[in-house]
Amino acid sequence: MFVTVNDIEEAYQALAPVVSRTPLQYDRFLSEKYHATILLKREDLQKVRSFKLRGAYYAIAQANQEKVARGVVCASAGNHAQGVAYTCQERQLSAVIYMPTTTPQQKINQVKFFGGSFVQIKLVGDTFDAASEAAQCFATDNQMAFIAPFDDPAIIAGQGTLAVEILEDAVKEQREIDFVVAAIGGGGLISGTAAYLKGRLPHVRIIGAEPVGAASMQAAFDQGKPIALSKIEKFVDGAAVKKVGDLTYQHARQYVDQLLAVEEGAICQTILELYTKQAIVAEPAGALSVAALDLIKEQIKGKTVVCVISGGNNDSSRMAEIEEKSLIYQGLKHYFIVNFPQRPGALKEFVSHVLGPDDDITRFEYTKKINRGTGPVMLGILLKRKSDLEALLARIDAFDDQYINLQNNQSLYSLLV
């Protein structure tokens, strides 16, 4: 059963007094960068700093009210939980919220803040899927209302209300939209957005952006049905879902024109760019849509593109990791295992004859103490220019022809870096 334009417009009317109407902003930097008109739908400015409030509030309002009175249960990596928590505080409902143990502390704290005394948090499992299974069992056992994060018509309709705002603002500003890019985790956002916009503007191309390490919608497209990925990368926590929903898959199949898988490093580079150039604080999933523009830059030249900044719940403690991933993605930061002669002056020789004039050592660590003539050192080197790498590798090889480039050995990289 597909969610219709009328369903979404009914949700829009119901949510108008509840949610913030977030701006659709022209972005000069991105527009000049991609030779297009780039508009940002700023859901990072929503009351809970993500679009998830829309679906959560509407789904609770549409749920079996007898069960809701006993309490609300949900599972979430963070943003859906905040939407549920905010709603339960507003409506004075008790809630039990299951979150993966890997959820950033900032999101856990925000759930506590929005839910106050009405919310109890349970950290279960390493992934959203494990937390979700536990939450559904708890809701069934206690006859409470389980509020699904994405695979529910009310959730899809609620998330789709941001598309109503996009279209109204575009009409008001006399803009013709050519592309809309939105993140995909479980698929609720892309389903509601696509269902509404395709119903109103069939020519608009809808593009879904997934992290490379959790491309569960692409896997569903490939197999012709939702399937569980054997493993996922959890860095883009707001979109790290092993298996999309049956309903969201059907909507995406029907309405989404293209899926893109975005590298973590590109997402990190975009997070930093949004912050430094536009003063936008985006979480990894929130930056997915903008990071995806690089993959379609030829398609969008001269076009009007809307990117949904879906969330701004970024933990400041992650910024060092984000910067690191960005530098590695740009080809500026590299890690090596190099055997150093265990004698005075070896490091000076390396700095003088191997390191380039603009290169910098960011890490120098003996991996183990040994009694032979050489010892392995883990080196981090920051380049000023990506083009300097080839010459650096040649000089390192002359210094130690047994060196290991850790970027080419992910097992060792994960262990040591």
Tab-separated table of C-alpha atoms in Angstrom:
chain	number	residue	atom	x	y	z
A	1	MET	CA	0.000	0.000	0.000
A	2	PHE	CA	1.584	3.249	-1.169
A	3	VAL	CA	1.452	6.475	0.785
A	4	THR	CA	-0.331	9.064	-1.343
A	5	VAL	CA	-0.046	12.804	-1.848
A	6	ASN	CA	-3.300	13.195	0.111
A	7	ASP	CA	-1.891	11.126	3.011
A	8	ILE	CA	1.128	13.397	3.186
A	9	GLU	CA	-0.932	16.566	2.977
A	10	GLU	CA	-3.130	15.322	5.843
A	11	ALA	CA	0.016	14.703	7.882
A	12	TYR	CA	1.246	18.170	6.950
A	13	GLN	CA	-1.924	19.781	8.318
A	14	ALA	CA	-1.693	17.740	11.522
A	15	LEU	CA	1.982	18.583	12.065
A	16	ALA	CA	1.839	22.289	11.168
A	17	PRO	CA	1.301	23.405	14.801
A	18	VAL	CA	3.957	20.977	16.080
A	19	VAL	CA	7.081	21.025	13.890
A	20	SER	CA	9.252	23.912	12.785
A	21	ARG	CA	8.928	24.958	9.164
A	22	THR	CA	12.571	24.711	8.154
A	23	PRO	CA	14.042	27.030	5.506
A	24	LEU	CA	14.928	26.155	1.928
A	25	GLN	CA	18.175	28.108	1.555
A	26	TYR	CA	20.157	29.023	-1.542
A	27	ASP	CA	23.787	28.034	-1.031
A	28	ARG	CA	26.219	30.233	-2.925
A	29	PHE	CA	29.348	28.199	-2.237
A	30	LEU	CA	27.871	24.899	-3.439
A	31	SER	CA	26.114	26.579	-6.370
A	32	GLU	CA	29.405	28.039	-7.608
A	33	LYS	CA	31.253	24.787	-6.943
A	34	TYR	CA	28.838	22.680	-9.005
A	35	HIS	CA	27.741	25.337	-11.537
A	36	ALA	CA	24.152	24.750	-10.487
A	37	THR	CA	21.520	26.243	-8.195
A	38	ILE	CA	21.889	24.324	-4.935
A	39	LEU	CA	19.159	24.727	-2.322
A	40	LEU	CA	19.494	23.235	1.161
A	41	LYS	CA	16.440	22.021	3.060
A	42	ARG	CA	17.652	22.738	6.591
A	43	GLU	CA	16.165	19.948	8.709
A	44	ASP	CA	19.199	20.342	10.975
A	45	LEU	CA	17.257	23.386	12.269
A	46	GLN	CA	14.237	21.276	13.247
A	47	LYS	CA	13.260	21.229	16.942
A	48	VAL	CA	15.152	17.991	17.557
A	49	ARG	CA	17.764	18.899	14.927
A	50	SER	CA	16.495	16.326	12.434
A	51	PHE	CA	13.490	15.512	10.249
A	52	LYS	CA	12.651	12.523	12.452
A	53	LEU	CA	10.301	14.556	14.651
A	54	ARG	CA	7.835	14.708	11.764
A	55	GLY	CA	7.369	10.957	11.420
A	56	ALA	CA	7.617	10.176	15.124
A	57	TYR	CA	4.961	12.672	16.197
A	58	TYR	CA	2.553	11.711	13.439
A	59	ALA	CA	3.006	7.957	13.968
A	60	ILE	CA	2.296	8.281	17.695
A	61	ALA	CA	-0.809	10.330	16.913
A	62	GLN	CA	-1.985	7.660	14.452
A	63	ALA	CA	-1.140	4.613	16.598
A	64	ASN	CA	-3.551	2.548	18.696
A	65	GLN	CA	-4.242	4.984	21.518
A	66	GLU	CA	-5.020	2.228	24.005
A	67	LYS	CA	-1.481	0.911	23.556
A	68	VAL	CA	-0.048	4.442	23.504
A	69	ALA	CA	-1.630	5.064	26.912
A	70	ARG	CA	0.363	2.097	28.286
A	71	GLY	CA	3.535	3.572	26.816
A	72	VAL	CA	5.560	4.020	23.657
A	73	VAL	CA	8.523	1.873	22.589
A	74	CYS	CA	11.008	2.546	19.809
A	75	ALA	CA	14.472	1.605	18.593
A	76	SER	CA	16.826	4.163	17.146
A	77	ALA	CA	20.449	5.117	16.599
A	78	GLY	CA	19.514	8.582	17.808
A	79	ASN	CA	17.340	10.881	15.743
A	80	HIS	CA	14.115	8.843	15.704
A	81	ALA	CA	14.606	8.388	19.442
A	82	GLN	CA	14.812	12.154	19.892
A	83	GLY	CA	11.625	12.630	17.891
A	84	VAL	CA	9.813	10.054	20.031
A	85	ALA	CA	11.265	11.511	23.231
A	86	TYR	CA	10.194	15.050	22.307
A	87	THR	CA	6.682	13.844	21.434
A	88	CYS	CA	6.306	11.897	24.679
A	89	GLN	CA	7.451	14.877	26.735
A	90	GLU	CA	4.963	17.113	24.912
A	91	ARG	CA	2.088	14.642	25.268
A	92	GLN	CA	3.165	13.374	28.703
A	93	LEU	CA	3.503	9.759	27.618
A	94	SER	CA	5.941	7.230	29.040
A	95	ALA	CA	8.471	5.805	26.603
A	96	VAL	CA	11.104	3.074	26.561
A	97	ILE	CA	13.759	3.761	23.945
A	98	TYR	CA	16.222	1.113	22.774
A	99	MET	CA	19.500	2.367	21.316
A	100	PRO	CA	22.597	0.483	20.060
A	101	THR	CA	25.537	0.504	22.433
A	102	THR	CA	27.533	2.252	19.676
A	103	THR	CA	25.264	5.327	19.666
A	104	PRO	CA	27.295	8.563	20.149
A	105	GLN	CA	26.944	9.946	23.672
A	106	GLN	CA	25.727	13.275	22.314
A	107	LYS	CA	22.632	11.597	20.872
A	108	ILE	CA	21.963	9.688	24.088
A	109	ASN	CA	22.193	12.925	26.052
A	110	GLN	CA	19.827	14.648	23.628
A	111	VAL	CA	17.249	11.890	24.024
A	112	LYS	CA	17.427	12.352	27.798
A	113	PHE	CA	17.086	16.106	27.360
A	114	PHE	CA	14.060	15.950	25.065
A	115	GLY	CA	12.284	13.151	26.942
A	116	GLY	CA	13.068	14.129	30.518
A	117	SER	CA	11.426	11.965	33.167
A	118	PHE	CA	9.031	10.430	30.629
A	119	VAL	CA	11.768	8.420	28.883
A	120	GLN	CA	13.784	5.360	29.867
A	121	ILE	CA	16.802	4.469	27.688
A	122	LYS	CA	18.063	0.923	27.178
A	123	LEU	CA	21.361	0.334	25.330
A	124	VAL	CA	21.208	-3.040	23.583
A	125	GLY	CA	23.334	-4.620	20.830
A	126	ASP	CA	25.973	-3.161	18.519
A	127	THR	CA	23.598	-2.267	15.673
A	128	PHE	CA	20.215	-0.685	15.132
A	129	ASP	CA	18.827	-4.044	14.030
A	130	ALA	CA	19.739	-5.721	17.334
A	131	ALA	CA	18.197	-2.859	19.304
A	132	SER	CA	15.074	-2.987	17.136
A	133	GLU	CA	14.531	-6.702	17.730
A	134	ALA	CA	14.753	-6.208	21.500
A	135	ALA	CA	12.402	-3.199	21.372
A	136	GLN	CA	9.727	-5.046	19.391
A	137	CYS	CA	9.798	-7.982	21.806
A	138	PHE	CA	9.453	-5.618	24.766
A	139	ALA	CA	6.520	-3.765	23.154
A	140	THR	CA	4.710	-7.030	22.381
A	141	ASP	CA	5.260	-8.460	25.853
A	142	ASN	CA	3.972	-5.283	27.519
A	143	GLN	CA	1.183	-4.421	25.065
A	144	MET	CA	2.767	-1.023	24.371
A	145	ALA	CA	2.835	0.921	21.094
A	146	PHE	CA	5.923	0.193	19.007
A	147	ILE	CA	6.810	3.191	16.830
A	148	ALA	CA	8.817	1.917	13.873
A	149	PRO	CA	11.606	4.225	12.677
A	150	PHE	CA	10.856	3.929	8.960
A	151	ASP	CA	8.697	1.030	7.743
A	152	ASP	CA	5.287	2.449	8.601
A	153	PRO	CA	2.827	4.467	6.477
A	154	ALA	CA	2.435	7.126	9.176
A	155	ILE	CA	6.211	7.541	9.462
A	156	ILE	CA	6.542	7.853	5.687
A	157	ALA	CA	3.703	10.372	5.525
A	158	GLY	CA	5.216	12.390	8.369
A	159	GLN	CA	8.661	12.513	6.791
A	160	GLY	CA	7.069	13.462	3.475
A	161	THR	CA	5.747	16.699	4.975
A	162	LEU	CA	9.145	18.327	4.448
A	163	ALA	CA	8.589	17.840	0.707
A	164	VAL	CA	5.355	19.836	0.983
A	165	GLU	CA	7.409	22.709	2.409
A	166	ILE	CA	10.064	22.329	-0.292
A	167	LEU	CA	7.497	22.612	-3.050
A	168	GLU	CA	5.622	25.531	-1.449
A	169	ASP	CA	8.846	27.492	-0.962
A	170	ALA	CA	10.057	26.719	-4.484
A	171	VAL	CA	6.762	27.988	-5.933
A	172	LYS	CA	6.921	31.093	-3.769
A	173	GLU	CA	10.467	31.826	-4.990
A	174	GLN	CA	9.556	30.878	-8.578
A	175	ARG	CA	12.135	28.101	-8.779
A	176	GLU	CA	11.776	25.011	-10.965
A	177	ILE	CA	13.251	21.997	-9.143
A	178	ASP	CA	15.147	19.470	-11.279
A	179	PHE	CA	16.731	17.172	-8.660
A	180	VAL	CA	16.101	16.324	-5.010
A	181	VAL	CA	18.814	14.432	-3.111
A	182	ALA	CA	18.107	12.831	0.273
A	183	ALA	CA	19.846	10.336	2.540
A	184	ILE	CA	18.697	6.737	2.888
A	185	GLY	CA	19.006	4.744	6.084
A	186	GLY	CA	15.885	2.640	6.472
A	187	GLY	CA	14.164	4.589	3.708
A	188	GLY	CA	11.413	6.575	5.446
A	189	LEU	CA	12.687	9.992	4.375
A	190	ILE	CA	13.272	9.118	0.731
A	191	SER	CA	9.913	7.282	0.545
A	192	GLY	CA	7.828	10.193	1.814
A	193	THR	CA	9.808	12.821	-0.090
A	194	ALA	CA	9.690	10.892	-3.354
A	195	ALA	CA	6.012	9.909	-3.054
A	196	TYR	CA	4.966	13.528	-2.620
A	197	LEU	CA	7.234	15.141	-5.186
A	198	LYS	CA	6.628	12.528	-7.876
A	199	GLY	CA	2.917	12.994	-7.288
A	200	ARG	CA	3.178	16.740	-7.742
A	201	LEU	CA	6.166	17.084	-10.085
A	202	PRO	CA	6.682	13.826	-12.020
A	203	HIS	CA	9.673	15.246	-13.922
A	204	VAL	CA	11.783	15.795	-10.776
A	205	ARG	CA	14.630	13.298	-10.435
A	206	ILE	CA	14.804	11.793	-6.945
A	207	ILE	CA	18.259	10.658	-5.868
A	208	GLY	CA	18.938	8.578	-2.765
A	209	ALA	CA	22.352	8.734	-1.080
A	210	GLU	CA	23.674	5.874	1.055
A	211	PRO	CA	27.016	5.345	2.790
A	212	VAL	CA	29.203	2.824	0.962
A	213	GLY	CA	29.469	0.765	4.134
A	214	ALA	CA	25.697	0.442	4.612
A	215	ALA	CA	24.125	0.529	1.152
A	216	SER	CA	21.106	-1.569	2.133
A	217	MET	CA	18.672	-0.016	-0.373
A	218	GLN	CA	21.055	-0.730	-3.253
A	219	ALA	CA	21.312	-4.318	-2.005
A	220	ALA	CA	17.512	-4.529	-2.008
A	221	PHE	CA	17.380	-3.154	-5.561
A	222	ASP	CA	19.982	-5.695	-6.665
A	223	GLN	CA	18.119	-8.642	-5.102
A	224	GLY	CA	14.584	-7.493	-5.894
A	225	LYS	CA	13.637	-7.417	-2.207
A	226	PRO	CA	15.020	-6.148	1.116
A	227	ILE	CA	17.895	-8.277	2.357
A	228	ALA	CA	20.054	-8.008	5.454
A	229	LEU	CA	23.658	-7.015	4.799
A	230	SER	CA	26.119	-9.375	6.479
A	231	LYS	CA	27.939	-6.425	8.045
A	232	ILE	CA	27.790	-2.648	7.986
A	233	GLU	CA	30.105	0.237	8.774
A	234	LYS	CA	28.619	2.234	11.652
A	235	PHE	CA	30.388	5.568	11.174
A	236	VAL	CA	27.393	7.144	9.395
A	237	ASP	CA	25.240	6.064	12.330
A	238	GLY	CA	22.069	7.837	11.199
A	239	ALA	CA	22.043	5.756	8.000
A	240	ALA	CA	23.681	2.540	9.223
A	241	VAL	CA	20.808	0.082	8.719
A	242	LYS	CA	21.391	-3.536	7.691
A	243	LYS	CA	18.011	-3.998	6.041
A	244	VAL	CA	15.550	-1.463	4.633
A	245	GLY	CA	11.820	-1.906	5.193
A	246	ASP	CA	9.456	-3.763	2.874
A	247	LEU	CA	7.277	-0.668	2.513
A	248	THR	CA	10.172	1.749	2.033
A	249	TYR	CA	11.709	-0.572	-0.563
A	250	GLN	CA	8.467	-0.579	-2.529
A	251	HIS	CA	8.282	3.225	-2.431
A	252	ALA	CA	11.919	3.609	-3.463
A	253	ARG	CA	11.464	1.137	-6.329
A	254	GLN	CA	8.448	3.078	-7.521
A	255	TYR	CA	9.694	6.638	-7.145
A	256	VAL	CA	13.485	6.879	-6.749
A	257	ASP	CA	15.395	7.456	-9.985
A	258	GLN	CA	18.950	6.821	-8.828
A	259	LEU	CA	20.879	5.487	-5.850
A	260	LEU	CA	24.378	6.697	-4.968
A	261	ALA	CA	26.890	5.128	-2.564
A	262	VAL	CA	29.080	7.762	-0.895
A	263	GLU	CA	32.516	7.166	0.645
A	264	GLU	CA	32.979	7.951	4.347
A	265	GLY	CA	35.879	10.249	3.524
A	266	ALA	CA	33.728	12.286	1.138
A	267	ILE	CA	31.074	12.632	3.825
A	268	CYS	CA	33.703	13.827	6.315
A	269	GLN	CA	35.101	16.333	3.843
A	270	THR	CA	31.564	17.633	3.313
A	271	ILE	CA	30.903	17.937	7.063
A	272	LEU	CA	34.010	20.116	7.438
A	273	GLU	CA	33.166	22.113	4.312
A	274	LEU	CA	29.612	22.793	5.488
A	275	TYR	CA	30.949	23.947	8.833
A	276	THR	CA	33.798	26.148	7.599
A	277	LYS	CA	32.078	27.623	4.536
A	278	GLN	CA	28.434	27.833	5.628
A	279	ALA	CA	28.523	27.475	9.449
A	280	ILE	CA	26.248	24.412	9.182
A	281	VAL	CA	26.767	21.678	11.756
A	282	ALA	CA	25.733	18.457	10.005
A	283	GLU	CA	26.018	14.927	11.300
A	284	PRO	CA	27.405	12.283	8.891
A	285	ALA	CA	23.952	11.200	7.665
A	286	GLY	CA	22.939	14.859	7.433
A	287	ALA	CA	25.820	15.595	5.056
A	288	LEU	CA	25.160	12.582	2.805
A	289	SER	CA	23.030	14.443	0.278
A	290	VAL	CA	25.615	17.188	-0.261
A	291	ALA	CA	28.507	14.700	-0.383
A	292	ALA	CA	26.644	12.839	-3.128
A	293	LEU	CA	26.717	15.884	-5.431
A	294	ASP	CA	30.286	15.076	-6.456
A	295	LEU	CA	29.045	11.821	-7.978
A	296	ILE	CA	26.490	13.579	-10.203
A	297	LYS	CA	28.279	16.878	-10.854
A	298	GLU	CA	28.018	16.490	-14.636
A	299	GLN	CA	24.293	15.692	-14.463
A	300	ILE	CA	23.389	18.726	-12.362
A	301	LYS	CA	25.241	21.489	-14.227
A	302	GLY	CA	22.813	24.334	-14.848
A	303	LYS	CA	20.064	22.579	-12.872
A	304	THR	CA	18.244	23.397	-9.631
A	305	VAL	CA	19.020	20.817	-6.943
A	306	VAL	CA	17.539	20.461	-3.458
A	307	CYS	CA	19.685	18.665	-0.867
A	308	VAL	CA	18.036	17.650	2.391
A	309	ILE	CA	20.349	18.357	5.333
A	310	SER	CA	18.603	15.688	7.347
A	311	GLY	CA	20.247	16.099	10.751
A	312	GLY	CA	22.615	18.179	12.835
A	313	ASN	CA	23.188	15.950	15.844
A	314	ASN	CA	26.944	15.658	15.525
A	315	ASP	CA	29.012	14.794	18.577
A	316	SER	CA	31.883	17.297	18.886
A	317	SER	CA	34.131	14.524	20.195
A	318	ARG	CA	33.994	12.933	16.720
A	319	MET	CA	35.503	15.930	14.939
A	320	ALA	CA	39.091	14.661	15.190
A	321	GLU	CA	38.043	11.377	13.548
A	322	ILE	CA	36.075	13.272	10.904
A	323	GLU	CA	39.088	15.450	10.057
A	324	GLU	CA	41.333	12.383	9.885
A	325	LYS	CA	39.009	10.549	7.499
A	326	SER	CA	38.715	13.673	5.352
A	327	LEU	CA	42.491	14.076	5.040
A	328	ILE	CA	42.934	10.400	4.145
A	329	TYR	CA	40.158	10.643	1.542
A	330	GLN	CA	41.845	13.699	-0.009
A	331	GLY	CA	45.102	11.767	-0.247
A	332	LEU	CA	46.908	14.090	2.160
A	333	LYS	CA	47.399	11.857	5.198
A	334	HIS	CA	49.177	8.517	5.024
A	335	TYR	CA	50.368	5.862	7.434
A	336	PHE	CA	53.346	3.535	7.000
A	337	ILE	CA	55.310	0.894	8.851
A	338	VAL	CA	58.984	1.724	8.233
A	339	ASN	CA	62.010	-0.123	9.617
A	340	PHE	CA	64.379	2.354	11.244
A	341	PRO	CA	68.027	1.599	12.000
A	342	GLN	CA	68.356	1.487	15.785
A	343	ARG	CA	71.206	3.952	15.993
A	344	PRO	CA	71.593	7.648	16.812
A	345	GLY	CA	70.716	9.964	13.920
A	346	ALA	CA	68.295	7.623	12.119
A	347	LEU	CA	65.304	9.914	12.600
A	348	LYS	CA	67.334	12.958	11.538
A	349	GLU	CA	68.370	11.105	8.381
A	350	PHE	CA	64.728	10.262	7.632
A	351	VAL	CA	63.580	13.858	8.157
A	352	SER	CA	66.447	15.274	6.080
A	353	HIS	CA	66.445	12.840	3.160
A	354	VAL	CA	63.011	11.215	3.016
A	355	LEU	CA	60.523	13.777	4.239
A	356	GLY	CA	59.658	16.472	1.699
A	357	PRO	CA	60.064	20.179	2.575
A	358	ASP	CA	56.275	20.612	3.054
A	359	ASP	CA	55.600	17.215	4.657
A	360	ASP	CA	54.920	16.799	8.350
A	361	ILE	CA	55.232	13.808	10.683
A	362	THR	CA	51.984	13.536	12.669
A	363	ARG	CA	52.787	10.249	14.385
A	364	PHE	CA	56.002	8.384	15.219
A	365	GLU	CA	55.700	5.236	17.286
A	366	TYR	CA	57.857	2.133	17.644
A	367	THR	CA	55.436	-0.783	17.247
A	368	LYS	CA	57.617	-3.032	19.409
A	369	LYS	CA	60.991	-3.018	21.141
A	370	ILE	CA	63.487	-5.457	19.674
A	371	ASN	CA	67.222	-6.127	20.012
A	372	ARG	CA	68.232	-6.334	16.374
A	373	GLY	CA	69.636	-3.631	14.129
A	374	THR	CA	66.318	-2.231	12.908
A	375	GLY	CA	62.964	-1.584	14.515
A	376	PRO	CA	59.495	-1.111	12.951
A	377	VAL	CA	58.022	2.377	13.365
A	378	MET	CA	54.440	3.371	12.684
A	379	LEU	CA	54.584	6.716	10.863
A	380	GLY	CA	51.826	9.180	10.098
A	381	ILE	CA	52.741	11.727	7.402
A	382	LEU	CA	50.685	14.734	6.328
A	383	LEU	CA	51.281	16.086	2.829
A	384	LYS	CA	50.583	19.595	1.659
A	385	ARG	CA	49.706	18.378	-1.838
A	386	LYS	CA	48.369	15.019	-2.989
A	387	SER	CA	50.789	15.156	-5.934
A	388	ASP	CA	53.749	14.896	-3.520
A	389	LEU	CA	52.911	11.276	-2.659
A	390	GLU	CA	54.661	9.510	-5.534
A	391	ALA	CA	58.034	11.108	-4.783
A	392	LEU	CA	57.613	10.431	-1.044
A	393	LEU	CA	56.940	6.732	-1.685
A	394	ALA	CA	60.085	6.487	-3.809
A	395	ARG	CA	62.205	8.044	-1.041
A	396	ILE	CA	60.668	5.771	1.628
A	397	ASP	CA	61.401	2.747	-0.568
A	398	ALA	CA	65.034	3.833	-0.855
A	399	PHE	CA	65.180	4.152	2.941
A	400	ASP	CA	63.439	0.797	3.573
A	401	ASP	CA	62.384	-1.407	0.670
A	402	GLN	CA	60.369	-3.583	3.092
A	403	TYR	CA	58.085	-0.745	4.260
A	404	ILE	CA	54.313	-1.254	4.449
A	405	ASN	CA	51.808	1.297	3.182
A	406	LEU	CA	48.972	0.867	5.663
A	407	GLN	CA	46.410	2.329	3.265
A	408	ASN	CA	46.958	-0.829	1.207
A	409	ASN	CA	46.519	-3.114	4.209
A	410	GLN	CA	43.199	-2.384	5.914
A	411	SER	CA	43.599	-5.134	8.534
A	412	LEU	CA	46.851	-3.650	9.787
A	413	TYR	CA	45.468	-0.121	9.436
A	414	SER	CA	42.461	-0.963	11.631
A	415	LEU	CA	44.720	-2.629	14.190
A	416	LEU	CA	47.398	0.068	14.426
A	417	VAL	CA	45.732	3.361	13.500
